CSV table of C-alpha atoms in Angstrom, one decimal:
chain,number,residue,atom,x,y,z
K,858,HIS,CA,125.0,-138.1,-173.7
K,859,GLY,CA,123.1,-138.8,-170.5
K,860,ASP,CA,122.4,-142.4,-171.5
K,861,PRO,CA,123.3,-145.0,-168.8
K,862,SER,CA,124.2,-147.6,-171.4
K,863,ILE,CA,126.8,-145.3,-173.0
K,864,ALA,CA,128.2,-144.3,-169.6
K,865,LEU,CA,128.4,-147.9,-168.5
K,866,GLU,CA,130.0,-149.2,-171.7
K,867,GLY,CA,132.6,-146.4,-171.6
K,868,TRP,CA,133.7,-147.2,-168.0
K,869,LEU,CA,133.7,-150.9,-168.8
K,870,LEU,CA,136.1,-150.2,-171.7
K,871,LEU,CA,138.4,-148.3,-169.3
K,872,SER,CA,138.1,-151.0,-166.6
K,873,THR,CA,139.2,-153.8,-169.0
K,874,GLY,CA,142.6,-152.2,-169.0
K,875,PHE,CA,143.3,-153.0,-165.4
K,876,PHE,CA,141.6,-156.2,-164.5
K,877,ASP,CA,143.7,-157.3,-161.5
K,878,GLY,CA,146.0,-154.7,-163.0
K,879,PRO,CA,148.0,-151.5,-161.9
K,880,LYS,CA,146.8,-150.0,-158.7
K,881,LEU,CA,147.9,-146.6,-160.1
K,882,VAL,CA,145.1,-146.7,-162.7
K,883,GLN,CA,142.6,-147.6,-160.0
K,884,ASP,CA,143.8,-144.8,-157.9
K,885,GLN,CA,143.3,-142.3,-160.7
K,886,LEU,CA,139.8,-143.7,-161.4
K,887,HIS,CA,139.0,-143.5,-157.7
K,888,HIS,CA,140.1,-139.8,-157.7
K,889,HIS,CA,137.8,-139.0,-160.7
K,890,LEU,CA,134.8,-141.0,-159.4
K,891,SER,CA,135.1,-139.4,-156.0
K,892,SER,CA,134.1,-136.1,-157.6
K,893,ASN,CA,130.5,-135.1,-157.7
K,894,ARG,CA,130.9,-134.5,-161.4
K,895,HIS,CA,131.1,-138.2,-162.0
K,896,THR,CA,128.2,-139.5,-159.9
K,897,GLY,CA,126.4,-140.4,-163.2
K,898,PHE,CA,128.5,-143.6,-163.3
K,899,PHE,CA,127.0,-144.9,-160.1
K,900,SER,CA,123.6,-143.9,-161.3
K,901,ALA,CA,124.2,-145.9,-164.5
K,902,LEU,CA,125.1,-149.0,-162.5
K,903,GLN,CA,122.0,-148.6,-160.4
K,904,ALA,CA,119.8,-148.0,-163.4
K,905,HIS,CA,121.0,-151.2,-165.1
K,906,MET,CA,120.5,-153.2,-161.9
K,907,ARG,CA,116.9,-152.0,-161.5
K,908,ARG,CA,116.2,-152.5,-165.2
K,909,ALA,CA,117.5,-156.0,-164.9
K,910,ALA,CA,115.2,-156.6,-162.0
K,911,VAL,CA,112.2,-155.6,-164.2
K,912,ASP,CA,113.6,-158.0,-166.8
K,913,LEU,CA,113.1,-160.9,-164.4
K,914,VAL,CA,109.4,-160.2,-164.2
K,915,GLU,CA,109.0,-159.5,-167.9
K,916,HIS,CA,110.9,-162.6,-168.9
K,917,LYS,CA,108.6,-164.7,-166.7
K,918,LYS,CA,105.6,-163.3,-168.4
K,919,PHE,CA,107.2,-164.0,-171.8
K,920,LEU,CA,107.8,-167.6,-170.9
K,921,GLU,CA,104.1,-167.9,-169.8
K,922,ARG,CA,102.9,-166.5,-173.1
K,923,GLN,CA,105.2,-169.0,-175.0
K,924,ARG,CA,103.7,-171.9,-173.0
K,925,GLU,CA,100.2,-170.7,-173.7
K,926,LYS,CA,100.9,-170.7,-177.4
K,927,THR,CA,102.4,-174.1,-177.3
K,928,LEU,CA,99.5,-175.5,-175.3
K,929,ALA,CA,96.9,-174.0,-177.7
K,930,LEU,CA,98.7,-175.6,-180.7
K,931,LYS,CA,98.8,-179.0,-178.9
K,932,ILE,CA,95.1,-178.8,-178.0
K,933,GLY,CA,94.2,-177.7,-181.5
K,934,ASP,CA,96.2,-180.6,-183.0
K,935,GLY,CA,94.4,-183.0,-180.6
K,936,PHE,CA,91.0,-181.9,-181.6
K,937,SER,CA,92.0,-182.1,-185.3
K,938,ASP,CA,93.0,-185.7,-184.8
K,939,MET,CA,89.5,-186.4,-183.6
K,940,THR,CA,88.3,-185.8,-187.1
K,941,LEU,CA,89.6,-189.3,-187.9
K,942,ALA,CA,86.6,-190.5,-185.8
K,943,GLY,CA,84.3,-188.3,-187.8
K,944,SER,CA,83.7,-185.5,-185.3
K,945,ASP,CA,83.0,-182.3,-187.3
K,946,GLY,CA,82.5,-180.3,-184.2
K,947,ALA,CA,85.9,-181.3,-182.8
K,948,SER,CA,87.5,-180.5,-186.1
K,949,ALA,CA,86.0,-177.0,-186.0
K,950,ILE,CA,87.2,-176.4,-182.5
K,951,GLY,CA,90.6,-177.7,-183.3
K,952,SER,CA,90.9,-175.5,-186.4
K,953,GLY,CA,89.8,-172.5,-184.4
K,954,LEU,CA,92.4,-173.1,-181.6
K,955,THR,CA,95.1,-173.8,-184.1
K,956,ALA,CA,94.2,-170.6,-186.1
K,957,ALA,CA,94.2,-168.6,-182.8
K,958,ALA,CA,97.6,-169.8,-181.8
K,959,ALA,CA,98.9,-169.2,-185.3
K,960,GLY,CA,97.5,-165.7,-185.1
K,961,LEU,CA,99.5,-165.1,-181.9
K,962,ASN,CA,102.7,-166.3,-183.5
K,963,SER,CA,102.1,-164.4,-186.7
K,964,THR,CA,102.3,-161.1,-184.8
K,965,ASN,CA,105.9,-161.8,-184.1
K,966,PRO,CA,106.9,-165.2,-185.7
K,967,GLN,CA,110.4,-165.0,-184.3
K,968,GLU,CA,109.7,-163.5,-181.0
K,969,GLU,CA,112.6,-163.4,-178.6
K,970,PHE,CA,113.0,-161.9,-175.2
K,971,VAL,CA,115.5,-159.1,-175.3
K,972,PRO,CA,116.6,-157.9,-171.8
K,973,GLN,CA,117.0,-154.1,-171.3
K,974,GLY,CA,119.2,-154.4,-168.3
K,975,HIS,CA,122.8,-155.6,-168.4
K,976,ILE,CA,123.3,-157.3,-165.1
K,977,LEU,CA,126.4,-159.4,-166.0
K,978,PRO,CA,128.4,-156.4,-167.4
K,979,VAL,CA,127.5,-154.4,-164.3
K,980,LEU,CA,128.7,-157.1,-162.0
K,981,SER,CA,131.9,-157.5,-164.0
K,982,ALA,CA,132.5,-153.7,-163.8
K,983,VAL,CA,132.1,-153.8,-160.0
K,984,ARG,CA,134.5,-156.7,-159.7
K,985,TRP,CA,137.1,-155.2,-162.0
K,986,ILE,CA,137.1,-151.8,-160.4
K,987,CYS,CA,137.3,-153.1,-156.8
K,988,SER,CA,139.8,-155.9,-157.6
K,989,GLY,CA,142.9,-156.1,-155.5
K,990,PRO,CA,141.0,-155.3,-153.3
K,991,HIS,CA,141.0,-151.5,-153.7
K,992,THR,CA,139.6,-150.2,-150.4
K,993,GLY,CA,138.9,-146.8,-151.8
K,994,MET,CA,136.8,-148.2,-154.6
K,995,GLN,CA,135.0,-150.6,-152.3
K,996,ASN,CA,134.0,-147.7,-150.1
K,997,LEU,CA,133.0,-145.6,-153.0
K,998,MET,CA,130.7,-148.4,-154.2
K,999,ARG,CA,128.8,-148.0,-150.9
K,1000,THR,CA,128.5,-144.3,-150.7
K,1001,GLN,CA,129.6,-141.2,-152.7
K,1002,GLN,CA,129.7,-137.5,-152.0
K,1003,ALA,CA,126.4,-136.9,-153.7
K,1004,GLY,CA,124.3,-136.7,-150.6
K,1005,GLU,CA,120.8,-137.9,-151.3
K,1006,GLY,CA,121.9,-139.2,-154.7
K,1007,SER,CA,124.3,-141.6,-153.3
K,1008,VAL,CA,124.1,-145.2,-154.5
K,1009,ASP,CA,124.8,-148.3,-152.4
K,1010,MET,CA,125.8,-151.1,-154.7
K,1011,ILE,CA,125.9,-153.6,-151.9
K,1012,GLN,CA,122.2,-152.9,-151.2
K,1013,GLU,CA,121.4,-152.9,-155.0
K,1014,ILE,CA,123.0,-156.3,-155.5
K,1015,VAL,CA,121.2,-157.8,-152.4
K,1016,ASN,CA,117.9,-156.4,-153.6
K,1017,PHE,CA,118.4,-158.1,-156.9
K,1018,MET,CA,119.4,-161.4,-155.2
K,1019,LEU,CA,116.2,-161.4,-153.1
K,1020,GLN,CA,114.1,-161.0,-156.2
K,1021,LEU,CA,116.1,-163.6,-158.1
K,1022,GLU,CA,115.6,-166.1,-155.3
K,1023,HIS,CA,111.9,-166.6,-156.4
K,1024,GLU,CA,113.1,-167.6,-159.9
K,1025,LEU,CA,115.7,-170.1,-158.9
K,1026,LEU,CA,113.5,-173.1,-158.1
K,1027,ASP,CA,111.7,-172.7,-161.4
K,1028,ALA,CA,115.0,-172.3,-163.2
K,1029,ILE,CA,116.4,-175.5,-161.7
K,1030,SER,CA,113.3,-177.5,-162.5
K,1031,GLN,CA,113.2,-176.2,-166.1
K,1032,GLY,CA,116.9,-176.6,-166.7
K,1033,ASN,CA,117.4,-172.9,-167.2
K,1034,LYS,CA,121.0,-172.1,-166.3
K,1035,GLN,CA,120.9,-168.4,-166.8
K,1036,PRO,CA,119.5,-167.4,-163.3
K,1037,LEU,CA,121.9,-169.8,-161.7
K,1038,LEU,CA,124.8,-168.1,-163.6
K,1039,VAL,CA,123.6,-164.7,-162.5
K,1040,ALA,CA,123.3,-165.8,-158.8
K,1041,GLU,CA,126.9,-167.0,-158.9
K,1042,LYS,CA,128.1,-163.6,-160.3
K,1043,LEU,CA,126.1,-161.8,-157.7
K,1044,PHE,CA,127.8,-163.6,-154.9
K,1045,ARG,CA,131.2,-163.0,-156.5
K,1046,ALA,CA,130.6,-159.3,-156.8
K,1047,LEU,CA,129.6,-159.1,-153.1
K,1048,ARG,CA,132.7,-161.1,-152.2
K,1049,VAL,CA,134.9,-158.5,-154.0
K,1050,LEU,CA,133.1,-155.6,-152.3
K,1051,VAL,CA,133.9,-156.9,-148.8
K,1052,ARG,CA,137.2,-158.6,-149.4
K,1053,GLY,CA,140.2,-157.4,-147.4
K,1054,PRO,CA,138.3,-157.7,-145.1
K,1055,ASN,CA,136.7,-154.3,-145.5
K,1056,TRP,CA,134.8,-154.2,-142.2
K,1057,HIS,CA,132.7,-151.2,-143.1
K,1058,ALA,CA,131.5,-152.9,-146.3
K,1059,PHE,CA,130.9,-156.2,-144.4
K,1060,HIS,CA,128.8,-154.5,-141.8
K,1061,THR,CA,126.8,-152.9,-144.5
K,1062,LEU,CA,126.3,-156.4,-146.0
K,1063,LEU,CA,125.2,-157.8,-142.6
K,1064,SER,CA,122.7,-155.0,-142.2
K,1065,THR,CA,120.9,-156.1,-145.4
K,1066,LYS,CA,120.0,-159.4,-143.6
K,1067,ILE,CA,121.1,-161.3,-146.7
K,1068,PHE,CA,122.4,-164.2,-144.6
K,1069,GLU,CA,118.9,-164.9,-143.4
K,1070,CYS,CA,117.9,-165.8,-147.0
K,1071,ILE,CA,121.1,-167.6,-147.9
K,1072,ASN,CA,119.4,-171.0,-148.3
């Protein structure tokens, strides 16, 4: 149907049948994906990776909004407590801040961040498809026969890692384990893509200069 989510889920369903499984199935999948008729699969992977990168930025903004609401409520409660000392002005300010924060929450009282990208399923798909390792699938993940439309999943993963790097220190300090989990899965996916060793894939990884940012 042209929807990257549907395409990805379909291929994931197929790939679950051969996790570390029969090479024959991987060979057949490689044969089909090598055709220009199936380049939409790689475009779907790329689309989800890039959407997940946007999610990183939007999630950070979401957390900032949540902190602002919490702070406004705390300040409002603080001013309201001052009424015990007889400060009508403080009471008015406190009521105003509390009402403003309540107004923000009332727009979506159960607001939750819903990511639009699916980074973990994408990384799982890459690992499953290339397991073995399957050199043909490793190479196909770097370049396809689609010319200008070719997708390099090594570069896509590295690009995501570089963006995620800025979030890791905040995640560690705030006890947020999700970015750390994603970072671990990113490294695992890269490992599968170059395992063998696949020197062409490893040289591609070296050219991204990822090792300069490894710390």
